[in-house]
Amino acid sequence: MDYAFFQEYWWLLVSVLGALLVFLLFVQGGQSLFFSIGKEQLDRKLLVNSIGRKWEFTFTTLVVFGGGFFASFPLFYSTSFGGAYWVWMLILFCFIIQAVSYEYQNKNGNVLGSRTYQTFLFINGLLAPILLGAAVSTFFTGSTFTVNRDAIADLSGASQVISEWLPYKGIQLHGLEAVLNIWNVVFGLAVFFLARTTALLFFINNIDDETIYKRSRSALAWNAAIFLILFLAYLFFLLTKQGFAYDPANPEVTYLVDYKYWKNLIEMPAVFAIFFIGVVLVLAGILLTLLKEGFRKGIWFEGIGVVLTALALFLIAGWNNTSYYPAYSADMPELINHSLNIRNSSSSPFTLKTMSFVSLLIPFVLAYIVYAWRALDLHKITRKGMLDPDGHNY
């Protein structure tokens, strides 16, 4: 197993983490539904406690996703998190108010009231998926930065700035310019409505209450429809646009290729199969729930489909000689050779190989997560349980 194998392997692991994060954003999607599905206080308590038992999974996966990038592709971490830090700080702020809100909304001495904290959760549910979606979309649309690789080994004491984020039309926005690209916004909104769709399927499965079931099933149709329209529009854009390829003999050279991401799917049949199966499962989970009265297991079809579809998108962003973090804009096409790919941004062979041994523990971690998830869902969320003074409720 050579250096290239470990680079491919770690992009796969990071992609799996990213795909799981996309699915787990249903927590944020559920929080954005608190006031539309939960019209009364007890209704909202059902929703808060259903989602509240899962919010740590999303937060932990986000942290591990960032940590995995830092360990395996540190040049991306320093470039994106160090340059586009305003958008990452906004995302972090959203998750901070989420953690605080779940823990303090019903504490004694809460002078703000539970509704205030539920509003904070709504803000997290609204902004986090859109910002994360827009940030991930830059893997395909590009960002404006430069990388000075000579500074990595510069021990002379001179300036050692490795990555520099460039101003947008003279204004330094540090990543917020991503939302000025319409396609980044489209993808962010697609992630947002996907999170809401998954959350509605989760409520239908997790809450044993006829009122919540009817409202969730009613809201599912239009949320899923908006998601599908946005996703199909972005998918058409992605598969027909020019992509960013690098020369495998010289990874520092990046160039534009017509229909690059479509070609990636065709040239990697296994990834195409993953994508196709994922899309079919997403549609199956939604349609079975809408067309079959009383069907409550749509979350498992749709959830697995979301993970597979997102995994395929991450893989076509970084595999098959593709620059996963392109330095490019229409105004500054000369930046393209500063783009990052798995060859020129990864950790050393020793680091990747050593971490690969540690990664063998991942199946045990996943098994524990499945066990914890099942333990939390042994009993459905009910109104009776929410009124139990001895229950552990948010």
mmCIF file of N, CA and C in Angstrom, residues 118-208:
data_model
loop_
_atom_site.group_PDB
_atom_site.id
_atom_site.type_symbol
_atom_site.label_atom_id
_atom_site.label_comp_id
_atom_site.label_asym_id
_atom_site.label_seq_id
_atom_site.Cartn_x
_atom_site.Cartn_y
_atom_site.Cartn_z
ATOM 1 N N GLN A 118 -35.960 28.046 22.625
ATOM 2 C CA GLN A 118 -36.460 27.336 21.446
ATOM 3 C C GLN A 118 -36.295 28.192 20.193
ATOM 4 N N THR A 119 -36.371 29.515 20.356
ATOM 5 C CA THR A 119 -36.087 30.417 19.234
ATOM 6 C C THR A 119 -34.624 30.325 18.834
ATOM 7 N N PHE A 120 -33.721 30.228 19.822
ATOM 8 C CA PHE A 120 -32.306 30.013 19.516
ATOM 9 C C PHE A 120 -32.111 28.721 18.727
ATOM 10 N N LEU A 121 -32.847 27.665 19.124
ATOM 11 C CA LEU A 121 -32.762 26.394 18.405
ATOM 12 C C LEU A 121 -33.283 26.542 16.971
ATOM 13 N N PHE A 122 -34.318 27.361 16.809
ATOM 14 C CA PHE A 122 -34.834 27.624 15.460
ATOM 15 C C PHE A 122 -33.779 28.323 14.611
ATOM 16 N N ILE A 123 -33.071 29.277 15.201
ATOM 17 C CA ILE A 123 -32.003 29.984 14.477
ATOM 18 C C ILE A 123 -30.911 29.004 14.050
ATOM 19 N N ASN A 124 -30.530 28.122 14.967
ATOM 20 C CA ASN A 124 -29.554 27.091 14.615
ATOM 21 C C ASN A 124 -30.067 26.216 13.474
ATOM 22 N N GLY A 125 -31.333 25.835 13.553
ATOM 23 C CA GLY A 125 -31.917 24.980 12.529
ATOM 24 C C GLY A 125 -32.024 25.651 11.177
ATOM 25 N N LEU A 126 -32.146 26.972 11.178
ATOM 26 C CA LEU A 126 -32.257 27.713 9.925
ATOM 27 C C LEU A 126 -30.891 27.974 9.296
ATOM 28 N N LEU A 127 -29.944 28.484 10.084
ATOM 29 C CA LEU A 127 -28.674 28.943 9.537
ATOM 30 C C LEU A 127 -27.652 27.828 9.306
ATOM 31 N N ALA A 128 -27.553 26.876 10.257
ATOM 32 C CA ALA A 128 -26.488 25.873 10.177
ATOM 33 C C ALA A 128 -26.540 25.059 8.874
ATOM 34 N N PRO A 129 -27.700 24.506 8.466
ATOM 35 C CA PRO A 129 -27.705 23.728 7.214
ATOM 36 C C PRO A 129 -27.384 24.579 5.984
ATOM 37 N N ILE A 130 -27.896 25.806 5.947
ATOM 38 C CA ILE A 130 -27.643 26.667 4.787
ATOM 39 C C ILE A 130 -26.171 27.030 4.688
ATOM 40 N N LEU A 131 -25.562 27.410 5.821
ATOM 41 C CA LEU A 131 -24.147 27.793 5.818
ATOM 42 C C LEU A 131 -23.252 26.599 5.512
ATOM 43 N N LEU A 132 -23.548 25.449 6.123
ATOM 44 C CA LEU A 132 -22.750 24.251 5.836
ATOM 45 C C LEU A 132 -22.904 23.830 4.371
ATOM 46 N N GLY A 133 -24.117 23.902 3.855
ATOM 47 C CA GLY A 133 -24.338 23.552 2.452
ATOM 48 C C GLY A 133 -23.587 24.476 1.509
ATOM 49 N N ALA A 134 -23.626 25.786 1.798
ATOM 50 C CA ALA A 134 -22.903 26.748 0.961
ATOM 51 C C ALA A 134 -21.402 26.515 1.029
ATOM 52 N N ALA A 135 -20.902 26.183 2.236
ATOM 53 C CA ALA A 135 -19.466 25.921 2.394
ATOM 54 C C ALA A 135 -19.046 24.687 1.599
ATOM 55 N N VAL A 136 -19.845 23.618 1.651
ATOM 56 C CA VAL A 136 -19.518 22.395 0.912
ATOM 57 C C VAL A 136 -19.622 22.632 -0.594
ATOM 58 N N SER A 137 -20.559 23.475 -1.009
ATOM 59 C CA SER A 137 -20.722 23.755 -2.433
ATOM 60 C C SER A 137 -19.473 24.380 -3.044
ATOM 61 N N THR A 138 -18.673 25.086 -2.229
ATOM 62 C CA THR A 138 -17.444 25.685 -2.754
ATOM 63 C C THR A 138 -16.442 24.618 -3.189
ATOM 64 N N PHE A 139 -16.657 23.352 -2.787
ATOM 65 C CA PHE A 139 -15.828 22.263 -3.305
ATOM 66 C C PHE A 139 -15.992 22.136 -4.820
ATOM 67 N N PHE A 140 -17.123 22.626 -5.332
ATOM 68 C CA PHE A 140 -17.407 22.517 -6.757
ATOM 69 C C PHE A 140 -17.351 23.868 -7.479
ATOM 70 N N THR A 141 -17.595 24.961 -6.752
ATOM 71 C CA THR A 141 -17.645 26.268 -7.405
ATOM 72 C C THR A 141 -16.354 27.066 -7.240
ATOM 73 N N GLY A 142 -15.577 26.799 -6.178
ATOM 74 C CA GLY A 142 -14.301 27.473 -5.991
ATOM 75 C C GLY A 142 -14.342 28.584 -4.960
ATOM 76 N N SER A 143 -13.160 28.941 -4.458
ATOM 77 C CA SER A 143 -12.976 30.032 -3.503
ATOM 78 C C SER A 143 -11.747 30.837 -3.926
ATOM 79 N N THR A 144 -11.582 31.997 -3.340
ATOM 80 C CA THR A 144 -10.463 32.867 -3.729
ATOM 81 C C THR A 144 -9.404 32.868 -2.637
ATOM 82 N N PHE A 145 -8.343 32.116 -2.863
ATOM 83 C CA PHE A 145 -7.240 32.043 -1.914
ATOM 84 C C PHE A 145 -5.954 31.701 -2.655
ATOM 85 N N THR A 146 -4.853 31.939 -1.996
ATOM 86 C CA THR A 146 -3.550 31.530 -2.530
ATOM 87 C C THR A 146 -2.845 30.680 -1.486
ATOM 88 N N VAL A 147 -1.975 29.807 -1.944
ATOM 89 C CA VAL A 147 -1.212 28.929 -1.061
ATOM 90 C C VAL A 147 0.270 29.053 -1.410
ATOM 91 N N ASN A 148 1.082 29.378 -0.422
ATOM 92 C CA ASN A 148 2.535 29.450 -0.595
ATOM 93 C C ASN A 148 3.150 28.220 0.078
ATOM 94 N N ARG A 149 3.338 27.165 -0.682
ATOM 95 C CA ARG A 149 3.833 25.915 -0.102
ATOM 96 C C ARG A 149 5.280 26.020 0.355
ATOM 97 N N ASP A 150 6.035 26.976 -0.206
ATOM 98 C CA ASP A 150 7.429 27.141 0.222
ATOM 99 C C ASP A 150 7.509 27.571 1.677
ATOM 100 N N ALA A 151 6.446 28.252 2.168
ATOM 101 C CA ALA A 151 6.462 28.732 3.548
ATOM 102 C C ALA A 151 6.309 27.603 4.562
ATOM 103 N N ILE A 152 5.826 26.436 4.108
ATOM 104 C CA ILE A 152 5.628 25.317 5.037
ATOM 105 C C ILE A 152 6.950 24.890 5.664
ATOM 106 N N ALA A 153 8.002 24.864 4.857
ATOM 107 C CA ALA A 153 9.310 24.421 5.353
ATOM 108 C C ALA A 153 10.276 25.582 5.571
ATOM 109 N N ASP A 154 9.737 26.810 5.597
ATOM 110 C CA ASP A 154 10.596 27.986 5.780
ATOM 111 C C ASP A 154 10.894 28.181 7.260
ATOM 112 N N LEU A 155 12.129 27.922 7.651
ATOM 113 C CA LEU A 155 12.536 28.064 9.055
ATOM 114 C C LEU A 155 13.464 29.245 9.242
ATOM 115 N N SER A 156 13.440 30.179 8.287
ATOM 116 C CA SER A 156 14.373 31.303 8.334
ATOM 117 C C SER A 156 13.943 32.392 9.296
ATOM 118 N N GLY A 157 12.699 32.330 9.720
ATOM 119 C CA GLY A 157 12.191 33.385 10.595
ATOM 120 C C GLY A 157 11.479 34.473 9.828
ATOM 121 N N ALA A 158 11.469 34.372 8.516
ATOM 122 C CA ALA A 158 10.733 35.336 7.707
ATOM 123 C C ALA A 158 9.234 35.026 7.781
ATOM 124 N N SER A 159 8.448 35.795 7.038
ATOM 125 C CA SER A 159 7.002 35.586 7.040
ATOM 126 C C SER A 159 6.685 34.163 6.606
ATOM 127 N N GLN A 160 5.850 33.498 7.377
ATOM 128 C CA GLN A 160 5.536 32.100 7.109
ATOM 129 C C GLN A 160 4.035 31.911 6.885
ATOM 130 N N VAL A 161 3.440 32.874 6.194
ATOM 131 C CA VAL A 161 2.026 32.774 5.848
ATOM 132 C C VAL A 161 1.885 31.752 4.727
ATOM 133 N N ILE A 162 1.202 30.674 5.021
ATOM 134 C CA ILE A 162 1.055 29.595 4.045
ATOM 135 C C ILE A 162 -0.132 29.863 3.120
ATOM 136 N N SER A 163 -1.283 30.180 3.692
ATOM 137 C CA SER A 163 -2.498 30.414 2.909
ATOM 138 C C SER A 163 -3.012 31.819 3.174
ATOM 139 N N GLU A 164 -3.494 32.439 2.134
ATOM 140 C CA GLU A 164 -4.030 33.794 2.266
ATOM 141 C C GLU A 164 -5.368 33.881 1.550
ATOM 142 N N TRP A 165 -6.378 34.341 2.275
ATOM 143 C CA TRP A 165 -7.705 34.516 1.694
ATOM 144 C C TRP A 165 -7.781 35.891 1.046
ATOM 145 N N LEU A 166 -8.262 35.943 -0.179
ATOM 146 C CA LEU A 166 -8.256 37.184 -0.937
ATOM 147 C C LEU A 166 -9.577 37.935 -0.798
ATOM 148 N N PRO A 167 -9.529 39.267 -0.861
ATOM 149 C CA PRO A 167 -10.758 40.070 -0.749
ATOM 150 C C PRO A 167 -11.690 39.824 -1.925
ATOM 151 N N TYR A 168 -12.971 40.029 -1.666
ATOM 152 C CA TYR A 168 -13.985 39.939 -2.713
ATOM 153 C C TYR A 168 -14.318 41.352 -3.164
ATOM 154 N N LYS A 169 -13.886 41.720 -4.379
ATOM 155 C CA LYS A 169 -14.101 43.059 -4.935
ATOM 156 C C LYS A 169 -13.651 44.136 -3.960
ATOM 157 N N GLY A 170 -12.481 43.905 -3.359
ATOM 158 C CA GLY A 170 -11.889 44.891 -2.465
ATOM 159 C C GLY A 170 -12.331 44.804 -1.026
ATOM 160 N N ILE A 171 -13.267 43.901 -0.727
ATOM 161 C CA ILE A 171 -13.781 43.768 0.645
ATOM 162 C C ILE A 171 -13.418 42.379 1.162
ATOM 163 N N GLN A 172 -12.786 42.298 2.323
ATOM 164 C CA GLN A 172 -12.389 41.020 2.901
ATOM 165 C C GLN A 172 -13.571 40.416 3.659
ATOM 166 N N LEU A 173 -14.171 39.400 3.080
ATOM 167 C CA LEU A 173 -15.360 38.767 3.665
ATOM 168 C C LEU A 173 -15.050 37.444 4.343
ATOM 169 N N HIS A 174 -13.842 36.927 4.183
ATOM 170 C CA HIS A 174 -13.398 35.703 4.857
ATOM 171 C C HIS A 174 -14.410 34.564 4.771
ATOM 172 N N GLY A 175 -14.838 34.273 3.568
ATOM 173 C CA GLY A 175 -15.704 33.120 3.351
ATOM 174 C C GLY A 175 -17.171 33.445 3.173
ATOM 175 N N LEU A 176 -17.616 34.600 3.662
ATOM 176 C CA LEU A 176 -19.029 34.950 3.538
ATOM 177 C C LEU A 176 -19.424 35.218 2.089
ATOM 178 N N GLU A 177 -18.409 35.454 1.230
ATOM 179 C CA GLU A 177 -18.720 35.672 -0.182
ATOM 180 C C GLU A 177 -19.312 34.428 -0.833
ATOM 181 N N ALA A 178 -19.227 33.286 -0.164
ATOM 182 C CA ALA A 178 -19.813 32.060 -0.712
ATOM 183 C C ALA A 178 -21.309 32.221 -0.953
ATOM 184 N N VAL A 179 -21.984 32.990 -0.094
ATOM 185 C CA VAL A 179 -23.431 33.145 -0.244
ATOM 186 C C VAL A 179 -23.788 34.126 -1.360
ATOM 187 N N LEU A 180 -22.772 34.760 -1.969
ATOM 188 C CA LEU A 180 -23.024 35.643 -3.102
ATOM 189 C C LEU A 180 -23.027 34.880 -4.421
ATOM 190 N N ASN A 181 -22.672 33.603 -4.364
ATOM 191 C CA ASN A 181 -22.779 32.726 -5.539
ATOM 192 C C ASN A 181 -24.127 32.017 -5.469
ATOM 193 N N ILE A 182 -24.963 32.253 -6.458
ATOM 194 C CA ILE A 182 -26.332 31.747 -6.422
ATOM 195 C C ILE A 182 -26.380 30.238 -6.279
ATOM 196 N N TRP A 183 -25.417 29.519 -6.867
ATOM 197 C CA TRP A 183 -25.459 28.061 -6.806
ATOM 198 C C TRP A 183 -25.057 27.549 -5.429
ATOM 199 N N ASN A 184 -24.209 28.283 -4.731
ATOM 200 C CA ASN A 184 -23.919 27.920 -3.342
ATOM 201 C C ASN A 184 -25.168 28.077 -2.482
ATOM 202 N N VAL A 185 -25.935 29.126 -2.750
ATOM 203 C CA VAL A 185 -27.181 29.353 -2.001
ATOM 204 C C VAL A 185 -28.200 28.269 -2.331
ATOM 205 N N VAL A 186 -28.289 27.903 -3.599
ATOM 206 C CA VAL A 186 -29.223 26.836 -4.009
ATOM 207 C C VAL A 186 -28.894 25.543 -3.267
ATOM 208 N N PHE A 187 -27.601 25.208 -3.212
ATOM 209 C CA PHE A 187 -27.230 23.974 -2.527
ATOM 210 C C PHE A 187 -27.477 24.094 -1.023
ATOM 211 N N GLY A 188 -27.185 25.260 -0.441
ATOM 212 C CA GLY A 188 -27.456 25.460 0.981
ATOM 213 C C GLY A 188 -28.928 25.296 1.297
ATOM 214 N N LEU A 189 -29.791 25.856 0.440
ATOM 215 C CA LEU A 189 -31.237 25.713 0.645
ATOM 216 C C LEU A 189 -31.685 24.268 0.418
ATOM 217 N N ALA A 190 -31.042 23.575 -0.525
ATOM 218 C CA ALA A 190 -31.373 22.158 -0.740
ATOM 219 C C ALA A 190 -31.051 21.345 0.504
ATOM 220 N N VAL A 191 -29.892 21.619 1.122
ATOM 221 C CA VAL A 191 -29.530 20.924 2.368
ATOM 222 C C VAL A 191 -30.524 21.257 3.475
ATOM 223 N N PHE A 192 -30.952 22.522 3.531
ATOM 224 C CA PHE A 192 -31.912 22.948 4.548
ATOM 225 C C PHE A 192 -33.233 22.191 4.415
ATOM 226 N N PHE A 193 -33.770 22.132 3.202
ATOM 227 C CA PHE A 193 -35.058 21.451 3.021
ATOM 228 C C PHE A 193 -34.903 19.933 3.098
ATOM 229 N N LEU A 194 -33.726 19.417 2.772
ATOM 230 C CA LEU A 194 -33.465 17.997 2.999
ATOM 231 C C LEU A 194 -33.486 17.698 4.494
ATOM 232 N N ALA A 195 -32.857 18.576 5.291
ATOM 233 C CA ALA A 195 -32.840 18.386 6.743
ATOM 234 C C ALA A 195 -34.259 18.408 7.307
ATOM 235 N N ARG A 196 -35.106 19.298 6.801
ATOM 236 C CA ARG A 196 -36.502 19.361 7.254
ATOM 237 C C ARG A 196 -37.263 18.100 6.834
ATOM 238 N N THR A 197 -37.024 17.643 5.621
ATOM 239 C CA THR A 197 -37.692 16.430 5.138
ATOM 240 C C THR A 197 -37.321 15.226 5.997
ATOM 241 N N THR A 198 -36.028 15.083 6.268
ATOM 242 C CA THR A 198 -35.572 13.968 7.110
ATOM 243 C C THR A 198 -36.146 14.090 8.516
ATOM 244 N N ALA A 199 -36.204 15.308 9.043
ATOM 245 C CA ALA A 199 -36.750 15.524 10.381
ATOM 246 C C ALA A 199 -38.215 15.122 10.460
ATOM 247 N N LEU A 200 -38.989 15.466 9.435
ATOM 248 C CA LEU A 200 -40.406 15.098 9.424
ATOM 249 C C LEU A 200 -40.578 13.582 9.418
ATOM 250 N N LEU A 201 -39.745 12.901 8.648
ATOM 251 C CA LEU A 201 -39.787 11.433 8.647
ATOM 252 C C LEU A 201 -39.379 10.879 10.005
ATOM 253 N N PHE A 202 -38.429 11.552 10.662
ATOM 254 C CA PHE A 202 -38.002 11.125 11.996
ATOM 255 C C PHE A 202 -39.128 11.327 13.014
ATOM 256 N N PHE A 203 -39.815 12.455 12.954
ATOM 257 C CA PHE A 203 -40.945 12.695 13.859
ATOM 258 C C PHE A 203 -42.021 11.626 13.680
ATOM 259 N N ILE A 204 -42.318 11.307 12.428
ATOM 260 C CA ILE A 204 -43.345 10.300 12.137
ATOM 261 C C ILE A 204 -42.967 8.961 12.750
ATOM 262 N N ASN A 205 -41.689 8.637 12.737
ATOM 263 C CA ASN A 205 -41.224 7.363 13.272
ATOM 264 C C ASN A 205 -41.063 7.382 14.785
ATOM 265 N N ASN A 206 -40.644 8.511 15.337
ATOM 266 C CA ASN A 206 -40.184 8.564 16.723
ATOM 267 C C ASN A 206 -41.237 9.010 17.731
ATOM 268 N N ILE A 207 -42.248 9.734 17.269
ATOM 269 C CA ILE A 207 -43.257 10.292 18.177
ATOM 270 C C ILE A 207 -44.579 9.552 17.993
ATOM 271 N N ASP A 208 -45.072 9.004 19.068
ATOM 272 C CA ASP A 208 -46.345 8.280 19.043
ATOM 273 C C ASP A 208 -47.460 9.256 19.418
#
